[in-house]
Coordinates of C-alpha atoms and ligand atoms in Angstrom, one line a residue:
M1 CA -2.9 82.7 4.9
T2 CA -2.0 85.6 2.9
T3 CA -4.6 88.3 2.4
I4 CA -4.7 91.2 0.3
S5 CA -4.8 94.6 1.7
A6 CA -7.9 97.1 1.0
D7 CA -5.6 98.8 -1.7
A8 CA -4.5 95.6 -3.3
A9 CA -8.2 94.7 -3.4
A10 CA -9.2 97.7 -5.4
T11 CA -6.2 97.3 -7.6
V12 CA -7.5 94.2 -8.5
A13 CA -11.1 95.5 -8.7
R14 CA -9.7 98.2 -11.3
C15 CA -8.0 95.9 -13.4
L16 CA -10.6 93.2 -13.7
S17 CA -13.2 95.9 -15.0
A18 CA -10.8 97.7 -17.2
R19 CA -10.7 94.1 -18.8
R20 CA -14.1 93.4 -18.7
P21 CA -15.3 92.2 -22.4
S22 CA -16.8 94.5 -24.7
P23 CA -20.4 93.3 -25.8
A24 CA -20.3 90.8 -28.2
T25 CA -22.5 88.0 -29.9
M26 CA -21.5 84.2 -29.7
T27 CA -22.1 81.8 -31.9
I28 CA -21.9 78.4 -31.3
F29 CA -21.4 75.7 -34.2
G30 CA -22.5 72.3 -32.7
A31 CA -25.2 73.7 -30.2
G32 CA -26.6 70.6 -29.6
G33 CA -23.6 68.7 -29.2
D34 CA -22.0 67.2 -26.2
L35 CA -19.4 70.1 -25.6
T36 CA -21.7 72.6 -25.2
K37 CA -23.8 70.7 -22.7
R38 CA -21.1 69.5 -20.9
L39 CA -18.7 72.5 -20.8
I40 CA -19.7 75.8 -22.6
M41 CA -23.1 76.4 -21.4
P42 CA -21.2 75.7 -17.9
A43 CA -18.4 77.8 -18.4
L44 CA -21.0 80.6 -19.6
Y45 CA -22.7 80.2 -16.5
N46 CA -20.0 80.3 -14.3
L47 CA -18.8 84.0 -16.3
V48 CA -22.4 85.1 -15.2
R49 CA -21.6 84.7 -11.9
A50 CA -18.4 85.8 -11.8
D51 CA -19.9 88.9 -13.4
R52 CA -17.3 88.6 -16.6
L53 CA -20.0 88.7 -19.4
P54 CA -20.9 91.9 -20.3
D55 CA -24.7 93.3 -20.5
E56 CA -24.9 93.3 -24.0
F57 CA -24.1 89.9 -24.7
A58 CA -26.2 87.2 -27.2
I59 CA -25.5 83.4 -28.2
I60 CA -26.9 82.1 -31.6
G61 CA -27.2 78.2 -31.2
F62 CA -26.7 77.0 -34.6
D63 CA -26.9 73.4 -35.2
H64 CA -28.4 71.0 -37.7
N65 CA -31.1 69.4 -36.0
D66 CA -34.9 70.9 -36.1
Q67 CA -35.6 72.3 -32.7
T68 CA -37.1 75.8 -31.7
T69 CA -35.2 78.0 -29.5
D70 CA -37.4 77.1 -26.5
A71 CA -36.7 73.6 -27.1
W72 CA -32.9 74.1 -26.7
R73 CA -33.5 76.4 -23.9
Q74 CA -35.1 73.5 -22.2
N75 CA -32.7 71.1 -22.8
L76 CA -29.7 72.9 -21.7
T77 CA -31.1 73.4 -18.5
K78 CA -32.0 70.1 -17.9
T79 CA -28.1 69.4 -18.7
M80 CA -27.0 72.2 -16.4
H81 CA -28.2 70.6 -13.6
T82 CA -26.0 67.8 -14.1
F83 CA -22.6 69.9 -15.4
A84 CA -22.3 73.1 -13.8
R85 CA -20.2 72.1 -10.9
A86 CA -21.5 75.2 -9.2
G87 CA -20.2 73.6 -6.0
K88 CA -21.1 69.9 -5.9
G89 CA -24.5 69.2 -5.4
E90 CA -25.3 73.3 -5.3
A91 CA -28.6 74.0 -6.7
I92 CA -28.0 75.9 -10.0
D93 CA -28.4 79.9 -9.6
E94 CA -31.6 80.4 -11.3
Q95 CA -31.0 84.3 -11.4
A96 CA -27.4 83.8 -13.2
W97 CA -29.2 80.9 -15.6
S98 CA -32.2 82.9 -16.8
W99 CA -29.9 85.7 -16.9
L100 CA -28.0 84.0 -19.9
V101 CA -31.1 81.8 -21.1
G102 CA -32.6 84.9 -22.1
R103 CA -30.0 85.9 -24.4
M104 CA -29.9 82.5 -26.0
Q105 CA -31.6 81.8 -29.3
Y106 CA -31.4 78.7 -31.5
M107 CA -30.9 78.7 -35.3
R108 CA -31.0 75.7 -37.5
G109 CA -29.0 75.3 -40.3
D110 CA -26.5 73.0 -42.4
F111 CA -22.6 73.6 -42.3
N112 CA -22.7 72.9 -46.0
Q113 CA -25.3 75.1 -47.2
P114 CA -24.2 79.2 -48.4
E115 CA -28.1 80.2 -47.8
T116 CA -27.5 79.2 -44.0
F117 CA -24.7 81.6 -43.5
T118 CA -26.6 84.2 -45.6
Q119 CA -29.1 83.2 -43.0
L120 CA -26.7 83.6 -40.1
G121 CA -25.2 87.1 -41.4
K122 CA -29.0 88.3 -41.4
L123 CA -29.3 87.2 -37.6
L124 CA -26.2 88.9 -36.5
A125 CA -27.4 92.2 -38.0
D126 CA -30.5 92.1 -35.9
Q127 CA -28.5 91.2 -33.4
Q128 CA -26.4 94.0 -33.6
K129 CA -29.0 96.4 -34.2
R130 CA -30.7 94.9 -30.8
Q131 CA -27.4 95.5 -29.0
N132 CA -27.0 99.4 -30.0
G133 CA -24.8 98.3 -32.9
T134 CA -22.2 96.0 -31.3
A135 CA -20.7 93.7 -34.0
N136 CA -17.9 91.7 -32.3
V137 CA -18.8 88.3 -33.0
L138 CA -17.1 85.1 -31.4
F139 CA -17.4 81.9 -33.5
Y140 CA -17.3 78.9 -31.3
L141 CA -16.4 75.6 -33.5
A142 CA -17.8 73.1 -31.3
V143 CA -17.9 70.6 -34.0
A144 CA -16.1 67.8 -35.5
D145 CA -12.7 68.2 -36.9
R146 CA -13.8 67.7 -40.5
F147 CA -15.9 70.9 -40.4
F148 CA -13.6 73.4 -39.5
G149 CA -12.5 74.2 -42.8
P150 CA -15.6 74.0 -44.2
V151 CA -17.1 76.7 -42.1
I152 CA -14.5 79.0 -41.8
E153 CA -14.4 78.9 -45.6
Q154 CA -18.3 79.4 -45.9
L155 CA -18.4 82.6 -42.8
G156 CA -15.6 83.9 -44.9
R157 CA -17.1 84.1 -48.1
A158 CA -20.3 85.2 -46.2
G159 CA -18.6 87.9 -45.3
L160 CA -18.7 87.3 -41.3
T161 CA -15.3 87.2 -40.9
R162 CA -14.6 91.0 -42.0
Q163 CA -13.7 93.2 -39.1
S164 CA -14.3 96.8 -39.5
D165 CA -14.8 99.8 -37.6
G166 CA -13.2 98.4 -34.5
A167 CA -15.3 95.6 -34.2
W168 CA -13.6 92.0 -33.9
R169 CA -14.8 88.4 -35.6
R170 CA -12.8 85.5 -33.9
V171 CA -13.0 81.8 -34.5
I172 CA -12.7 79.4 -31.6
V173 CA -11.2 76.1 -32.8
E174 CA -11.5 72.8 -30.7
K175 CA -9.0 69.9 -31.1
P176 CA -7.9 67.9 -32.6
F177 CA -6.1 70.5 -34.9
G178 CA -4.9 68.1 -37.4
H179 CA -4.1 64.7 -37.0
D180 CA -0.4 64.6 -37.9
F181 CA 2.0 67.4 -39.2
A182 CA 0.5 67.6 -43.0
S183 CA -3.4 67.9 -42.2
A184 CA -2.4 70.6 -39.4
E185 CA -0.3 72.1 -41.5
A186 CA -3.0 72.2 -44.6
L187 CA -5.9 73.3 -42.3
N188 CA -4.1 76.4 -41.1
A189 CA -3.1 77.4 -44.6
Q190 CA -6.8 76.7 -45.4
I191 CA -8.2 78.5 -42.6
L192 CA -5.7 81.5 -43.1
K193 CA -6.9 82.3 -46.2
V194 CA -9.9 83.4 -44.4
L195 CA -8.9 84.8 -41.2
S196 CA -5.8 86.5 -39.8
E197 CA -3.9 84.6 -36.9
D198 CA -5.0 87.0 -34.3
Q199 CA -8.8 86.1 -35.3
I200 CA -7.8 82.0 -34.8
Y201 CA -8.3 80.8 -31.3
R202 CA -7.2 76.9 -31.2
I203 CA -7.9 75.8 -27.8
D204 CA -6.4 73.1 -25.8
H205 CA -7.7 72.6 -22.9
F206 CA -5.1 71.7 -20.6
L207 CA -4.2 75.6 -20.7
G208 CA -7.6 76.2 -19.3
K209 CA -6.4 74.4 -16.0
E210 CA -5.8 76.6 -13.2
T211 CA -2.6 74.7 -12.0
V212 CA -1.4 75.0 -15.6
Q213 CA -1.2 78.5 -16.0
N214 CA 0.3 78.7 -12.3
I215 CA 3.6 76.7 -13.9
L216 CA 4.9 79.9 -15.3
V217 CA 3.6 82.2 -12.2
L218 CA 6.0 79.9 -10.0
R219 CA 8.8 80.0 -12.6
F220 CA 8.8 83.3 -13.3
A221 CA 7.2 85.2 -10.3
N222 CA 9.7 83.5 -7.7
G223 CA 13.1 84.1 -7.4
I224 CA 14.5 81.1 -6.3
F225 CA 13.2 78.6 -9.0
E226 CA 14.9 79.7 -11.9
P227 CA 19.0 79.8 -11.0
L228 CA 18.4 75.9 -10.6
W229 CA 16.3 75.7 -13.6
N230 CA 18.7 74.0 -15.7
R231 CA 21.0 70.9 -16.9
D232 CA 23.3 71.9 -14.0
H233 CA 21.0 70.8 -11.3
V234 CA 18.2 69.1 -12.8
D235 CA 18.6 65.3 -13.2
H236 CA 15.3 64.9 -15.3
V237 CA 11.9 65.8 -15.2
Q238 CA 8.9 63.5 -15.3
I239 CA 5.6 64.3 -16.9
T240 CA 2.5 62.3 -16.2
A241 CA -0.9 62.5 -17.4
A242 CA -2.5 59.2 -15.8
E243 CA -6.1 58.3 -16.4
T244 CA -8.3 55.9 -14.7
V245 CA -11.3 56.1 -17.7
G246 CA -11.0 53.7 -20.7
V247 CA -11.9 54.4 -24.2
E248 CA -15.2 54.9 -22.8
A249 CA -17.8 55.2 -25.8
R250 CA -15.0 57.1 -28.4
G251 CA -14.1 53.8 -29.6
R252 CA -14.7 54.8 -33.4
F253 CA -12.7 58.2 -33.0
Y254 CA -9.9 56.4 -30.3
E255 CA -8.8 53.4 -33.0
Q256 CA -8.0 56.4 -35.4
T257 CA -5.8 58.2 -33.1
G258 CA -4.5 56.7 -30.3
A259 CA -2.3 57.7 -27.2
L260 CA 0.2 59.7 -28.9
R261 CA -2.3 62.0 -30.9
D262 CA -4.7 62.1 -28.6
M263 CA -2.8 63.5 -26.1
V264 CA 1.0 64.1 -26.7
P265 CA 2.0 67.1 -29.2
N266 CA -0.8 68.5 -27.1
H267 CA -2.0 68.4 -23.4
L268 CA 1.5 66.9 -23.0
F269 CA 3.9 69.4 -24.7
Q270 CA 1.8 72.6 -23.3
L271 CA 3.0 71.1 -19.7
L272 CA 6.4 70.4 -21.2
A273 CA 6.3 73.6 -22.9
M274 CA 5.3 75.5 -19.3
I275 CA 8.1 73.7 -17.8
A276 CA 10.9 74.0 -19.8
M277 CA 10.6 77.2 -22.1
E278 CA 12.6 79.9 -22.3
P279 CA 11.4 83.3 -19.8
P280 CA 9.2 85.5 -22.2
I281 CA 10.1 88.7 -22.7
S282 CA 6.9 89.5 -21.4
F283 CA 3.6 87.6 -21.1
D284 CA 1.9 89.0 -24.4
A285 CA 0.3 86.6 -26.5
D286 CA 3.1 86.4 -28.9
A287 CA 6.0 86.4 -26.9
V288 CA 5.1 83.3 -24.9
R289 CA 3.9 81.7 -28.1
A290 CA 7.4 82.3 -29.4
K291 CA 9.1 80.8 -26.4
K292 CA 6.9 77.7 -26.8
T293 CA 7.6 77.3 -30.5
E294 CA 11.0 77.3 -30.1
L295 CA 11.1 74.5 -27.3
F296 CA 9.2 72.5 -29.6
Q297 CA 11.5 73.4 -32.7
A298 CA 14.4 72.4 -30.2
L299 CA 13.1 68.8 -29.1
H300 CA 15.4 66.1 -30.6
P301 CA 13.8 63.6 -33.3
I302 CA 12.6 61.3 -30.9
S303 CA 13.9 57.3 -31.9
P304 CA 11.7 54.6 -31.8
D305 CA 14.3 53.0 -29.1
D306 CA 13.1 56.0 -26.6
A307 CA 9.3 55.5 -27.1
V308 CA 7.1 52.6 -25.4
R309 CA 3.1 51.9 -26.6
G310 CA 1.1 49.9 -24.5
Q311 CA -2.8 49.1 -25.1
Y312 CA -5.0 48.0 -22.3
G313 CA -6.2 44.3 -21.6
A314 CA -8.7 43.1 -19.1
G315 CA -8.3 44.5 -15.4
V316 CA -9.6 46.0 -12.2
V317 CA -9.9 49.7 -12.0
L318 CA -10.4 51.2 -9.0
G319 CA -11.7 48.2 -7.6
Q320 CA -14.3 47.7 -10.9
K321 CA -13.6 44.8 -13.4
V322 CA -13.3 46.1 -17.0
Q323 CA -12.5 44.4 -20.2
G324 CA -9.7 44.9 -22.5
Y325 CA -9.4 47.7 -25.2
R326 CA -10.0 44.9 -28.1
Q327 CA -13.4 44.5 -26.3
E328 CA -14.4 48.2 -26.0
P329 CA -17.5 49.2 -28.6
N330 CA -16.3 49.5 -32.1
V331 CA -12.8 48.8 -31.4
A332 CA -11.2 46.2 -33.7
Q333 CA -10.3 42.9 -32.0
D334 CA -7.2 43.1 -33.4
S335 CA -7.0 46.7 -32.7
T336 CA -3.1 47.9 -32.6
T337 CA -3.9 51.3 -31.4
E338 CA -2.0 52.3 -28.5
T339 CA -3.5 53.7 -25.5
Y340 CA -0.6 54.1 -23.4
V341 CA 2.8 56.2 -24.6
A342 CA 5.8 56.7 -22.8
L343 CA 8.6 58.9 -24.5
K344 CA 12.1 60.0 -23.5
L345 CA 12.7 63.7 -24.8
G346 CA 15.6 65.4 -25.4
I347 CA 15.8 69.2 -25.9
D348 CA 18.7 70.7 -28.0
N349 CA 19.6 73.7 -26.2
W350 CA 21.8 75.4 -23.4
R351 CA 19.5 74.8 -20.8
W352 CA 18.3 71.3 -21.3
A353 CA 21.1 69.7 -23.3
G354 CA 21.5 65.9 -21.5
V355 CA 18.6 66.6 -19.3
P356 CA 16.0 63.9 -20.4
F357 CA 12.0 64.4 -20.0
Y358 CA 10.1 61.6 -19.4
L359 CA 6.6 61.6 -20.3
R360 CA 3.4 58.7 -19.9
T361 CA 0.2 59.3 -20.4
G362 CA -2.3 56.4 -20.6
K363 CA -6.1 55.4 -20.1
H364 CA -7.1 52.7 -17.2
L365 CA -4.1 52.9 -15.4
S366 CA -4.1 52.8 -11.5
A367 CA -5.3 55.8 -10.6
R368 CA -6.2 59.6 -12.3
T369 CA -3.2 62.0 -11.9
T370 CA -1.8 64.6 -14.1
E371 CA 1.6 66.1 -12.7
I372 CA 5.2 67.3 -13.2
A373 CA 8.0 65.9 -11.2
V374 CA 11.4 68.0 -11.6
Q375 CA 14.3 65.6 -10.1
F376 CA 17.3 67.4 -9.0
R377 CA 20.6 65.9 -9.1
Q378 CA 21.9 64.5 -6.1
A379 CA 24.7 66.0 -3.5
P380 CA 28.1 66.2 -5.0
Y381 CA 29.6 63.6 -2.3
A382 CA 28.5 61.6 1.0
L383 CA 29.2 64.0 3.8
F384 CA 27.5 61.5 6.4
R385 CA 29.0 58.2 7.4
D386 CA 26.9 55.2 6.4
T387 CA 24.5 57.3 4.2
P388 CA 26.3 56.8 0.1
V389 CA 25.1 59.4 -1.4
E390 CA 23.0 57.6 -3.8
R391 CA 21.2 56.5 -0.8
L392 CA 20.3 59.6 -0.1
P393 CA 16.4 61.0 -0.9
A394 CA 16.4 62.8 -4.3
N395 CA 15.3 66.5 -4.4
I396 CA 11.9 66.2 -6.4
L397 CA 9.7 69.0 -6.6
T398 CA 6.3 68.1 -8.2
L399 CA 3.7 70.2 -9.4
R400 CA 0.1 68.6 -9.2
I401 CA -1.9 69.5 -12.0
Q402 CA -5.0 67.5 -11.1
P403 CA -6.5 66.2 -8.8
D404 CA -5.3 68.1 -5.8
E405 CA -3.7 70.7 -7.2
G406 CA -0.8 71.9 -5.4
L407 CA 3.6 71.5 -5.3
S408 CA 5.6 69.3 -2.9
L409 CA 9.0 69.8 -2.5
S410 CA 10.7 66.4 -1.3
F411 CA 14.1 66.7 0.6
S412 CA 16.4 65.0 3.1
A413 CA 16.0 65.4 7.1
K414 CA 17.6 64.2 10.0
R415 CA 15.6 61.7 11.9
P416 CA 15.6 62.5 15.7
G417 CA 17.8 60.8 17.6
P418 CA 21.4 60.5 18.6
E419 CA 22.6 58.9 15.0
I420 CA 22.5 60.4 12.1
E421 CA 20.0 59.0 10.2
I422 CA 18.5 60.6 6.9
D423 CA 15.0 60.4 5.3
G424 CA 13.0 61.9 3.1
V425 CA 10.4 64.1 3.7
D426 CA 8.0 66.6 2.1
M427 CA 7.1 70.0 1.9
D428 CA 3.7 70.4 0.3
F429 CA 1.3 73.3 -0.4
A430 CA -1.9 72.8 -1.5
Y431 CA -4.4 74.9 -3.1
R432 CA -7.2 74.4 -1.2
D433 CA -5.7 75.3 1.7
Y434 CA -5.0 78.8 0.7
F435 CA -7.4 79.8 -2.3
A436 CA -11.6 79.1 -1.7
P437 CA -12.0 77.2 -4.8
L438 CA -13.9 78.6 -8.1
A439 CA -16.5 76.9 -9.4
S440 CA -14.6 75.9 -12.8
V441 CA -15.2 73.6 -15.3
G442 CA -11.9 74.4 -17.2
Y443 CA -13.2 76.5 -20.0
E444 CA -13.9 79.9 -18.4
T445 CA -10.6 81.5 -18.8
L446 CA -10.3 80.4 -21.9
I447 CA -13.9 82.1 -23.4
Y448 CA -13.0 84.9 -21.5
D449 CA -9.7 85.5 -22.6
C450 CA -11.1 84.8 -26.1
L451 CA -13.5 87.5 -25.3
I452 CA -10.9 90.3 -24.2
G453 CA -8.7 89.5 -27.4
D454 CA -5.9 87.4 -25.3
A455 CA -4.6 84.9 -27.1
T456 CA -1.7 83.5 -24.5
L457 CA -3.6 80.4 -23.8
F458 CA -4.3 79.8 -27.4
Q459 CA -1.8 77.6 -29.9
R460 CA -0.5 79.7 -32.9
A461 CA -0.3 77.8 -36.3
D462 CA 3.4 77.8 -36.4
T463 CA 3.3 76.0 -32.5
V464 CA 0.7 73.5 -33.5
E465 CA 2.5 73.0 -36.4
A466 CA 6.1 72.5 -34.6
A467 CA 4.8 70.2 -32.2
W468 CA 3.3 67.9 -34.7
C469 CA 6.4 68.1 -36.3
A470 CA 8.2 66.7 -33.4
V471 CA 5.7 63.5 -33.0
Q472 CA 5.7 63.0 -36.9
G473 CA 8.7 60.9 -37.1
L474 CA 7.6 58.3 -34.5
L475 CA 4.1 58.2 -35.8
D476 CA 5.6 57.1 -39.3
A477 CA 8.1 54.4 -37.5
W478 CA 4.9 53.2 -35.4
A479 CA 2.7 53.1 -38.6
R480 CA 5.5 51.5 -40.4
T481 CA 5.7 48.6 -37.7
P482 CA 2.6 47.7 -36.2
A483 CA 2.9 46.6 -32.4
T484 CA 2.8 42.9 -32.0
D485 CA 2.4 42.4 -28.0
F486 CA -0.6 44.0 -27.8
P487 CA -2.7 44.1 -24.8
N488 CA 0.7 44.6 -22.9
Y489 CA -0.7 45.9 -19.8
A490 CA -3.5 45.0 -17.6
A491 CA -6.1 47.4 -17.0
G492 CA -5.6 49.1 -13.6
S493 CA -1.8 48.9 -13.4
A494 CA 1.0 51.4 -14.2
G495 CA 1.3 50.7 -17.6
P496 CA 3.7 48.2 -19.8
E497 CA 6.8 46.3 -18.2
A498 CA 8.8 48.1 -21.2
A499 CA 8.3 51.6 -19.6
D500 CA 9.8 50.9 -16.5
R501 CA 12.5 49.6 -18.7
L502 CA 13.0 52.5 -20.3
L503 CA 14.3 54.8 -17.3
A504 CA 15.8 51.6 -15.8
R505 CA 18.2 51.8 -18.6
D506 CA 19.2 55.1 -17.5
K507 CA 19.5 54.0 -14.1
R508 CA 16.0 56.1 -13.0
A509 CA 12.5 54.6 -12.1
W510 CA 9.3 56.4 -12.8
L511 CA 7.2 57.4 -9.6
P512 CA 4.6 55.7 -8.3
I513 CA 1.0 56.5 -10.1
R514 CA -1.2 57.8 -7.3
A515 CA -3.6 60.1 -6.9
D516 CA -2.7 61.3 -3.0
H517 CA 0.3 62.8 -3.3
T518 CA 3.2 61.8 -1.2
H519 CA 5.8 60.2 -3.3
G520 CA 7.8 58.8 -0.7
K521 CA 10.3 56.4 -2.7
P522 CA 10.4 55.8 -6.3
S523 CA 8.6 52.4 -7.5
A524 CA 11.9 50.2 -7.9
Ligands
BG6_601 C1 -8.8 65.2 -24.1 C2 -8.4 64.0 -25.2 O1 -8.4 65.8 -25.3 O2 -8.3 65.2 -23.4 C3 -9.0 62.7 -23.9 O3 -9.2 63.4 -26.2 C4 -8.6 62.8 -22.5 O4 -8.9 61.2 -24.6 C5 -8.8 64.0 -22.4 O5 -9.2 61.8 -21.6 C6 -8.4 64.5 -20.6 O6 -8.7 65.6 -20.2 P1 -8.6 65.6 -18.6 O7 -9.1 67.1 -18.7 O8 -9.7 65.1 -18.0 O9 -7.1 65.5 -18.2

């Protein structure tokens, strides 16, 4: 296990304290909603415990429900016990939670009423007086996407987004950012009338995952990978985000969305960008985001022949019988919404031309796992008698995003004995073996980064638009020709057979979908 010296520890401490957020007030729109109780509050609580919030910090919870500050605090105190994974089963740290609760104030209002925003302005001004003049405000839009534009417009009209005397005003916008290219472009245009790009923090929660952030460190802080990271050495890449959950209670939303919109231009593309983008000239937000945008712009238009859609029927997931998608609440009995998608993508640039990137994601699959597998080319010729090159196990570098975060490299080794017999083995690194787990719900870094003004992990307008643009042709093609073979995979399986054919066509195979990480051989 690696330890850091006292000097290094002091340097880290210095850097962190230098990056302590300045005093601020956070205003949460949707204070009574699910996101607030499941993720935002637990993330703030974890930030308090990690001593990452400024002393002068306040929260204004804003929603349309009539409730008092006391009632809001009490409700959240109840839900905190469920959602703050302060080390599973661990009791809440009462001191940290009361620190936060004491700074929380509730305000009822209607997102469509201008008076509400005037009133919010007064509240913020009072807060500013109480906090020795702190005028920094983070507005968090934890509301349904139809409110993003209207709320920002109201904030603008009330003068609440104006930055003056060094004070900042920032807005966090949740997913989904548009439902296609045109709506994303229109939403950007609408909010950019009020805010400048550097005030907007568009969230993709996959970027809050430690292991996703670590991809860039793996690639650019180590000398050994980058020389191999190109078409000369990489055969293909597989990106998988498999879920065991079904659509749950989200039928109404999901019917309009489907797996392609829900997961691909956002979460899966973020993984794709991390793995395939060119090295940025620095880790400044704009340098990183420019490289991501370039990558999305280099994506070859996706042909429907390179895409597979699926919908789950009844089946057994993790030992439990589950119903088909069409039987879920608020789902049409003849729904043609896809709950699974697999794609073959090509990147038209010098590094990746000709290297396929296979992406797949689906609900109610056999295991929950998100991972990226970079499969390297085979050795050029068979040096070993009786072991043809195509039978040598492939070298695969697997980045496990969740669960069981880590990395493994599979390669060939000689089986002990007088004969030269070759077998595939794994070299494995698991985060948990080296680092103590941090209490995290995945939003801590995102909120903290917004407070310190680091937008690296957030989406820029052009990045979001380039991502939608890359899938727009396929969205249109699928809308023109609804699927006729749904349901086409059983819940609890690895997805539709057509997805296997997509790779078999190229003489390749998906790696098995498994929650544990030893891959062994591809599923033939
Ligand atoms: C959300 C999607 O953005 O991401 C969900 O809307 C999906 O459908 C979820 O289940 C996956 O996120 P995670 O962090 O659970 O892998």
